[in-house]
């Protein structure tokens, strides 16, 4: 390769032929292209190599794969249309750089579920029938998993459509599979009391902060990642507010929430008491919740969830995920007749999503309020 001569990376000229080199199985292999070394063909060789190198990010290229790609006619050589693999990478690059968890998830889905079908295909040649075939042949464990896999696939085609690479979306009429969501399963007030009483009496010294964490979870409704990312700078004691603007994902603080919206949640008396004690324990750090044993911020909410399950077993309360502390707070607000829009904001939901999730409790409370009119009627 002679880049000083102005050739594209990985391209060189030998006599009247053009060669590209591609790493295969840890070794750099050279492949001679079936056309002469004109400036146009040298430039096209660079594009072909770049496309093959992009494919290497998604699949294990073999010598046969490269030879098949190199054995092209002049007509095919002139086809500069983007491949699916090209736009899959562009789509990943377009995602919010702060949300590494989502990017990692979507990259895994694209690599494992869609690249085996579409990696080397021109985007414009992919039809709805091909997408349906790939969807049917993929081994999805559930309808929800299939729906999740469609999200980045749609993202790739949406980006190509915006860039006018394709004229129609092959996913336009691909519908999500129907799923049945489980109803929230909150803890009852006496269950919450039993859980927190046990934690307060048994989690002492370095474990006290575990108890304070779960009081916070029960009485703010924050998502676990939001709680573990919150800083003292986010707390406004005088106005009884906490700013929720980031979340913890894969051990790293991401500068956005799940919904990409900042909210300022209300802090009740129970939470203010927790903050008073936390100030004594963690006020020297920027983060509210840290390990009192290591003096470092927590990065594993799943470990706290394991401790939570141990408590449920000891106090003989039916096992439910620690995430249900959040559901408990939502239903507590509804049982207290707090306005639905105010409760939705506190939880970080739009009103439609909140109403769908907690419809059972909303309808129950509305019915009770309406039926009370009978007691005071003529």
Short mmCIF file of C-alpha atoms in Angstrom, two decimals:
data_model
loop_
_atom_site.label_atom_id
_atom_site.label_comp_id
_atom_site.label_asym_id
_atom_site.label_seq_id
_atom_site.Cartn_x
_atom_site.Cartn_y
_atom_site.Cartn_z
CA UNK A 1 0.00 0.00 0.00
CA UNK A 2 1.28 3.41 -0.95
CA UNK A 3 -0.88 6.03 0.78
CA UNK A 4 1.71 8.67 -0.07
CA UNK A 5 0.71 8.15 -3.72
CA UNK A 6 -2.81 9.21 -2.81
CA UNK A 7 -4.38 5.74 -2.84
CA UNK A 8 -7.24 5.02 -0.40
CA UNK A 9 -6.34 3.23 2.82
CA UNK A 10 -5.69 -0.47 2.29
CA UNK A 11 -5.43 -0.11 -1.50
CA UNK A 12 -2.32 -0.50 -3.66
CA UNK A 13 -1.52 -0.83 -7.34
CA UNK A 14 0.56 -3.69 -8.70
CA UNK A 15 1.38 -3.32 -12.36
CA UNK A 16 -1.95 -2.74 -14.03
CA UNK A 17 -3.98 -4.35 -11.21
CA UNK A 18 -5.59 -3.05 -8.02
CA UNK A 19 -5.26 -4.86 -4.69
CA UNK A 20 -6.96 -4.40 -1.36
CA UNK A 21 -5.85 -5.87 1.95
CA UNK A 22 -8.30 -7.12 4.59
CA UNK A 23 -7.41 -8.69 7.97
CA UNK A 24 -8.78 -12.24 8.05
CA UNK A 25 -8.38 -14.40 11.16
CA UNK A 26 -5.68 -12.15 12.54
CA UNK A 27 -3.65 -12.12 9.31
CA UNK A 28 -3.57 -9.39 6.65
CA UNK A 29 -4.64 -10.86 3.31
CA UNK A 30 -4.38 -9.27 -0.14
CA UNK A 31 -7.03 -9.62 -2.83
CA UNK A 32 -6.65 -8.62 -6.49
CA UNK A 33 -9.68 -6.92 -7.99
CA UNK A 34 -10.78 -7.84 -11.54
CA UNK A 35 -10.31 -4.44 -13.12
CA UNK A 36 -7.48 -2.19 -14.27
CA UNK A 37 -5.78 0.48 -12.19
CA UNK A 38 -7.63 3.55 -13.41
CA UNK A 39 -8.26 6.45 -10.98
CA UNK A 40 -11.97 5.60 -10.98
CA UNK A 41 -11.34 1.94 -10.18
CA UNK A 42 -8.79 2.77 -7.48
CA UNK A 43 -11.38 5.00 -5.79
CA UNK A 44 -13.98 2.24 -6.12
CA UNK A 45 -11.54 -0.23 -4.57
CA UNK A 46 -11.27 2.06 -1.56
CA UNK A 47 -15.05 2.09 -1.19
CA UNK A 48 -15.21 -1.70 -1.49
CA UNK A 49 -12.54 -2.16 1.18
CA UNK A 50 -14.23 0.34 3.51
CA UNK A 51 -17.50 -1.58 3.10
CA UNK A 52 -15.81 -4.89 3.89
CA UNK A 53 -14.09 -3.39 6.92
CA UNK A 54 -17.48 -2.18 8.14
CA UNK A 55 -18.81 -5.73 7.75
CA UNK A 56 -15.96 -7.00 9.96
CA UNK A 57 -17.50 -5.09 12.87
CA UNK A 58 -20.66 -7.17 12.56
CA UNK A 59 -19.56 -10.59 11.32
CA UNK A 60 -16.49 -12.83 11.04
CA UNK A 61 -15.39 -12.39 7.44
CA UNK A 62 -13.81 -15.36 5.68
CA UNK A 63 -11.55 -15.43 2.63
CA UNK A 64 -14.52 -16.76 0.64
CA UNK A 65 -16.68 -13.80 1.73
CA UNK A 66 -14.07 -11.32 0.50
CA UNK A 67 -13.42 -13.20 -2.74
CA UNK A 68 -17.14 -13.19 -3.50
CA UNK A 69 -17.31 -9.46 -2.82
CA UNK A 70 -14.26 -8.85 -5.04
CA UNK A 71 -15.52 -10.91 -7.98
CA UNK A 72 -17.72 -8.11 -9.33
CA UNK A 73 -18.40 -6.76 -12.78
CA UNK A 74 -17.85 -3.19 -13.88
CA UNK A 75 -21.61 -2.61 -13.63
CA UNK A 76 -21.65 -3.76 -10.02
CA UNK A 77 -18.53 -1.75 -9.28
CA UNK A 78 -20.38 1.41 -10.24
CA UNK A 79 -23.14 0.72 -7.72
CA UNK A 80 -22.41 3.14 -4.88
CA UNK A 81 -25.62 2.50 -2.95
CA UNK A 82 -25.13 2.07 0.83
CA UNK A 83 -25.31 -1.35 2.40
CA UNK A 84 -27.40 -2.15 5.46
CA UNK A 85 -24.18 -2.58 7.48
CA UNK A 86 -23.11 0.95 6.53
CA UNK A 87 -26.30 2.51 7.86
CA UNK A 88 -26.42 0.28 10.91
CA UNK A 89 -23.14 1.85 11.98
CA UNK A 90 -24.38 5.35 11.11
CA UNK A 91 -27.49 4.72 13.20
CA UNK A 92 -25.45 3.63 16.22
CA UNK A 93 -23.20 6.65 15.81
CA UNK A 94 -26.26 8.90 15.77
CA UNK A 95 -27.48 7.72 19.18
CA UNK A 96 -26.96 9.89 22.24
CA UNK A 97 -23.32 9.38 23.22
CA UNK A 98 -24.27 9.67 26.89
CA UNK A 99 -26.51 6.61 26.80
CA UNK A 100 -23.94 3.84 26.43
CA UNK A 101 -26.31 1.19 27.77
CA UNK A 102 -28.85 1.71 25.00
CA UNK A 103 -26.14 1.86 22.34
CA UNK A 104 -24.62 -1.40 23.57
CA UNK A 105 -28.04 -3.06 23.63
CA UNK A 106 -28.94 -1.96 20.10
CA UNK A 107 -25.55 -2.96 18.73
CA UNK A 108 -26.03 -6.47 20.13
CA UNK A 109 -29.50 -6.73 18.61
CA UNK A 110 -28.35 -5.55 15.19
CA UNK A 111 -25.33 -7.85 15.21
CA UNK A 112 -27.12 -10.99 16.40
CA UNK A 113 -30.58 -10.62 14.88
CA UNK A 114 -30.41 -8.53 11.70
CA UNK A 115 -26.85 -8.58 10.36
CA UNK A 116 -26.97 -12.29 9.41
CA UNK A 117 -29.84 -11.42 7.03
CA UNK A 118 -29.08 -7.93 5.76
CA UNK A 119 -25.42 -6.95 6.39
CA UNK A 120 -24.25 -7.21 2.77
CA UNK A 121 -27.49 -6.13 1.14
CA UNK A 122 -28.12 -2.74 -0.41
CA UNK A 123 -30.65 -0.89 1.73
CA UNK A 124 -32.77 -0.07 -1.29
CA UNK A 125 -33.08 -3.78 -2.17
CA UNK A 126 -34.54 -4.84 1.19
CA UNK A 127 -38.29 -5.44 0.96
CA UNK A 128 -41.02 -5.81 3.61
CA UNK A 129 -41.24 -9.51 2.71
CA UNK A 130 -37.54 -9.93 3.53
CA UNK A 131 -38.05 -8.23 6.89
CA UNK A 132 -41.02 -10.47 7.70
CA UNK A 133 -38.95 -13.53 6.74
CA UNK A 134 -36.07 -12.46 8.98
CA UNK A 135 -38.52 -11.74 11.80
CA UNK A 136 -40.07 -15.19 11.46
CA UNK A 137 -36.72 -16.99 11.28
CA UNK A 138 -35.21 -15.26 14.28
CA UNK A 139 -35.37 -17.11 17.57
CA UNK A 140 -37.12 -14.65 19.87
CA UNK A 141 -37.86 -15.85 23.39
CA UNK A 142 -41.00 -13.72 23.72
CA UNK A 143 -43.18 -11.21 21.92
CA UNK A 144 -41.59 -8.42 23.95
CA UNK A 145 -38.10 -9.50 22.86
CA UNK A 146 -39.23 -9.43 19.23
CA UNK A 147 -40.70 -5.95 19.67
CA UNK A 148 -37.50 -4.72 21.31
CA UNK A 149 -35.47 -6.09 18.38
CA UNK A 150 -37.58 -4.14 15.90
CA UNK A 151 -36.65 -0.81 17.51
CA UNK A 152 -33.06 -0.51 16.19
CA UNK A 153 -34.06 -2.11 12.87
CA UNK A 154 -36.65 0.61 12.37
CA UNK A 155 -34.03 3.14 13.45
CA UNK A 156 -31.67 2.08 10.65
CA UNK A 157 -34.37 2.34 7.98
CA UNK A 158 -35.74 5.61 9.39
CA UNK A 159 -32.29 7.18 9.13
CA UNK A 160 -31.88 5.93 5.56
CA UNK A 161 -35.32 7.31 4.69
CA UNK A 162 -34.47 10.72 6.15
CA UNK A 163 -31.25 10.73 4.10
CA UNK A 164 -33.31 9.82 1.00
CA UNK A 165 -31.33 6.61 0.51
CA UNK A 166 -34.61 4.66 0.34
CA UNK A 167 -38.00 5.82 -0.89
CA UNK A 168 -40.14 3.53 1.29
CA UNK A 169 -39.73 2.06 4.75
CA UNK A 170 -39.67 -1.76 4.57
CA UNK A 171 -40.74 -1.77 8.23
CA UNK A 172 -43.68 0.59 7.68
CA UNK A 173 -46.31 -2.14 7.93
CA UNK A 174 -44.44 -4.44 10.30
CA UNK A 175 -46.54 -4.38 13.46
CA UNK A 176 -45.36 -5.11 16.97
CA UNK A 177 -46.51 -8.41 18.41
CA UNK A 178 -49.21 -8.17 21.02
CA UNK A 179 -47.98 -8.54 24.58
CA UNK A 180 -49.76 -8.73 27.89
CA UNK A 181 -48.15 -6.58 30.54
CA UNK A 182 -48.34 -7.63 34.14
CA UNK A 183 -50.20 -5.26 36.42
CA UNK A 184 -48.09 -3.41 38.98
CA UNK A 185 -47.85 -5.41 42.19
CA UNK A 186 -47.24 -2.82 44.93
CA UNK A 187 -46.64 -3.52 48.60
CA UNK A 188 -49.49 -2.84 50.98
CA UNK A 189 -48.96 -0.21 53.70
CA UNK A 190 -48.51 -2.83 56.43
CA UNK A 191 -46.03 -4.74 54.25
CA UNK A 192 -44.02 -1.58 53.62
CA UNK A 193 -43.99 -0.87 57.35
CA UNK A 194 -42.81 -4.40 58.20
CA UNK A 195 -40.04 -4.23 55.58
CA UNK A 196 -38.70 -0.86 56.72
CA UNK A 197 -38.99 -1.72 60.42
CA UNK A 198 -36.88 -4.84 59.90
CA UNK A 199 -34.30 -2.92 57.87
CA UNK A 200 -34.05 -0.15 60.44
CA UNK A 201 -33.48 -2.56 63.31
CA UNK A 202 -31.13 -4.98 61.56
CA UNK A 203 -29.23 -2.82 59.09
CA UNK A 204 -26.93 -0.76 61.28
CA UNK A 205 -23.43 0.72 61.05
CA UNK A 206 -22.17 0.43 57.44
CA UNK A 207 -25.50 -1.14 56.42
CA UNK A 208 -27.61 1.78 57.62
CA UNK A 209 -27.44 3.40 54.20
CA UNK A 210 -29.18 0.35 52.72
CA UNK A 211 -32.17 1.16 54.91
CA UNK A 212 -32.08 4.85 53.95
CA UNK A 213 -31.97 3.87 50.27
CA UNK A 214 -35.17 1.84 50.52
CA UNK A 215 -36.98 4.55 52.48
CA UNK A 216 -36.07 6.87 49.62
CA UNK A 217 -37.31 4.33 47.06
CA UNK A 218 -40.63 3.77 48.85
CA UNK A 219 -41.32 7.50 49.27
CA UNK A 220 -40.02 9.09 46.06
CA UNK A 221 -40.87 6.50 43.40
CA UNK A 222 -37.54 7.10 41.65
CA UNK A 223 -36.19 4.49 39.28
CA UNK A 224 -33.17 2.75 40.90
CA UNK A 225 -30.75 4.20 38.34
CA UNK A 226 -32.08 7.70 39.00
CA UNK A 227 -31.56 7.32 42.74
CA UNK A 228 -27.98 6.08 42.43
CA UNK A 229 -27.06 8.93 40.06
CA UNK A 230 -28.43 11.77 42.18
CA UNK A 231 -25.97 14.29 43.63
CA UNK A 232 -26.21 16.65 46.59
CA UNK A 233 -26.20 19.50 44.06
CA UNK A 234 -29.56 18.16 42.85
CA UNK A 235 -31.20 18.62 46.26
CA UNK A 236 -33.08 21.80 47.18
CA UNK A 237 -34.04 21.36 50.82
CA UNK A 238 -35.62 24.80 51.23
CA UNK A 239 -38.10 24.14 48.41
CA UNK A 240 -38.42 20.40 49.19
CA UNK A 241 -37.33 19.43 45.67
CA UNK A 242 -34.89 17.04 44.02
CA UNK A 243 -33.85 17.42 40.38
CA UNK A 244 -33.92 14.14 38.47
CA UNK A 245 -31.80 14.67 35.36
CA UNK A 246 -29.57 11.61 34.99
CA UNK A 247 -29.44 7.88 35.58
CA UNK A 248 -26.95 5.12 36.33
CA UNK A 249 -26.53 2.60 33.50
CA UNK A 250 -23.97 -0.21 33.39
CA UNK A 251 -22.17 1.39 36.32
CA UNK A 252 -21.80 4.77 34.60
CA UNK A 253 -23.80 7.97 35.14
CA UNK A 254 -25.67 8.96 31.98
CA UNK A 255 -26.62 12.63 31.67
CA UNK A 256 -30.23 11.92 30.78
CA UNK A 257 -33.20 10.09 32.24
CA UNK A 258 -35.07 7.17 30.70
CA UNK A 259 -37.55 9.60 29.16
CA UNK A 260 -34.90 12.22 28.32
CA UNK A 261 -36.79 14.76 30.41
CA UNK A 262 -35.73 16.54 33.59
CA UNK A 263 -38.23 16.67 36.46
CA UNK A 264 -38.19 18.17 39.95
CA UNK A 265 -39.82 15.79 42.40
CA UNK A 266 -41.45 16.76 45.70
CA UNK A 267 -39.77 15.57 48.90
CA UNK A 268 -42.11 14.64 51.74
CA UNK A 269 -41.25 14.64 55.43
CA UNK A 270 -40.05 11.02 55.41
CA UNK A 271 -37.60 11.77 52.60
CA UNK A 272 -36.40 14.98 54.26
CA UNK A 273 -35.60 12.93 57.37
CA UNK A 274 -33.60 10.52 55.21
CA UNK A 275 -31.69 13.43 53.69
CA UNK A 276 -30.87 14.77 57.14
CA UNK A 277 -29.24 11.49 58.10
CA UNK A 278 -27.58 11.07 54.69
CA UNK A 279 -26.00 14.50 55.04
CA UNK A 280 -24.16 13.23 58.10
CA UNK A 281 -23.08 10.02 56.36
CA UNK A 282 -22.37 11.04 52.77
CA UNK A 283 -22.26 14.84 52.77
CA UNK A 284 -18.51 14.76 52.11
CA UNK A 285 -19.16 13.10 48.74
CA UNK A 286 -20.96 14.49 45.67
CA UNK A 287 -23.29 11.48 45.40
CA UNK A 288 -26.09 10.86 47.91
CA UNK A 289 -25.83 7.10 48.01
CA UNK A 290 -22.39 5.59 48.47
CA UNK A 291 -20.98 2.49 50.09
CA UNK A 292 -20.12 3.33 53.70
CA UNK A 293 -17.66 0.43 53.59
CA UNK A 294 -15.63 1.64 50.58
CA UNK A 295 -16.64 5.33 50.55
CA UNK A 296 -17.31 4.95 46.82
CA UNK A 297 -20.59 5.51 44.90
CA UNK A 298 -22.77 2.47 44.37
CA UNK A 299 -22.72 1.06 40.85
CA UNK A 300 -24.79 -2.14 41.26
CA UNK A 301 -28.50 -1.67 42.09
CA UNK A 302 -28.94 -5.41 41.57
CA UNK A 303 -26.93 -6.07 44.73
CA UNK A 304 -29.38 -3.94 46.72
CA UNK A 305 -32.24 -5.87 45.13
CA UNK A 306 -30.72 -9.12 46.40
CA UNK A 307 -30.64 -7.72 49.93
CA UNK A 308 -34.26 -6.67 49.54
CA UNK A 309 -35.32 -10.21 48.63
CA UNK A 310 -33.56 -11.55 51.73
CA UNK A 311 -35.65 -9.24 53.90
CA UNK A 312 -38.92 -10.33 52.26
CA UNK A 313 -38.07 -13.92 53.04
CA UNK A 314 -37.31 -13.17 56.70
CA UNK A 315 -40.48 -11.12 57.32
CA UNK A 316 -42.64 -13.62 55.39
CA UNK A 317 -43.84 -11.22 52.70
CA UNK A 318 -44.61 -12.51 49.23
CA UNK A 319 -41.59 -12.08 46.97
CA UNK A 320 -41.70 -9.15 44.56
CA UNK A 321 -38.94 -7.20 42.83
CA UNK A 322 -37.40 -4.24 44.66
CA UNK A 323 -38.57 -2.15 41.70
CA UNK A 324 -42.08 -2.51 43.12
CA UNK A 325 -41.15 0.11 45.72
CA UNK A 326 -41.73 2.52 42.84
CA UNK A 327 -45.17 1.05 42.13
CA UNK A 328 -45.95 1.29 45.83
CA UNK A 329 -45.32 5.03 45.83
CA UNK A 330 -47.47 5.54 42.73
CA UNK A 331 -50.44 3.69 44.20
CA UNK A 332 -49.94 5.42 47.56
CA UNK A 333 -50.33 8.78 45.82
CA UNK A 334 -53.48 7.59 44.06
CA UNK A 335 -54.93 6.15 47.28
CA UNK A 336 -54.28 9.57 48.85
CA UNK A 337 -56.39 11.17 46.07
CA UNK A 338 -53.44 13.10 44.63
CA UNK A 339 -54.26 14.45 41.17
CA UNK A 340 -53.34 11.98 38.43
CA UNK A 341 -51.31 14.54 36.44
CA UNK A 342 -49.30 15.48 39.55
CA UNK A 343 -48.65 11.81 40.34
CA UNK A 344 -47.58 11.13 36.74
CA UNK A 345 -45.08 14.01 36.86
CA UNK A 346 -43.63 12.80 40.16
CA UNK A 347 -43.06 9.37 38.61
CA UNK A 348 -41.53 10.73 35.39
CA UNK A 349 -44.37 9.50 33.14
CA UNK A 350 -46.51 11.31 30.65
CA UNK A 351 -50.18 11.23 31.64
CA UNK A 352 -51.13 8.61 29.02
CA UNK A 353 -48.43 6.15 30.08
CA UNK A 354 -49.18 6.65 33.76
CA UNK A 355 -52.89 6.11 33.19
CA UNK A 356 -52.26 2.89 31.27
CA UNK A 357 -49.96 1.48 33.95
CA UNK A 358 -52.08 2.40 36.96
CA UNK A 359 -55.58 2.31 35.40
CA UNK A 360 -56.83 -0.15 38.01
CA UNK A 361 -55.99 2.17 40.92
CA UNK A 362 -57.10 5.33 39.14
CA UNK A 363 -60.49 3.85 38.28
CA UNK A 364 -60.92 2.47 41.79
CA UNK A 365 -60.27 5.80 43.43
CA UNK A 366 -62.45 7.69 40.99
CA UNK A 367 -65.29 5.26 41.60
CA UNK A 368 -64.94 5.62 45.38
CA UNK A 369 -64.99 9.41 45.07
CA UNK A 370 -68.11 9.31 42.90
CA UNK A 371 -69.91 6.80 45.12
CA UNK A 372 -69.26 8.98 48.18
CA UNK A 373 -71.66 11.48 46.63
CA UNK A 374 -74.45 9.02 47.41
CA UNK A 375 -73.67 9.22 51.10
CA UNK A 376 -74.17 12.96 51.09
CA UNK A 377 -77.07 13.15 48.66
CA UNK A 378 -80.73 13.80 49.46
#
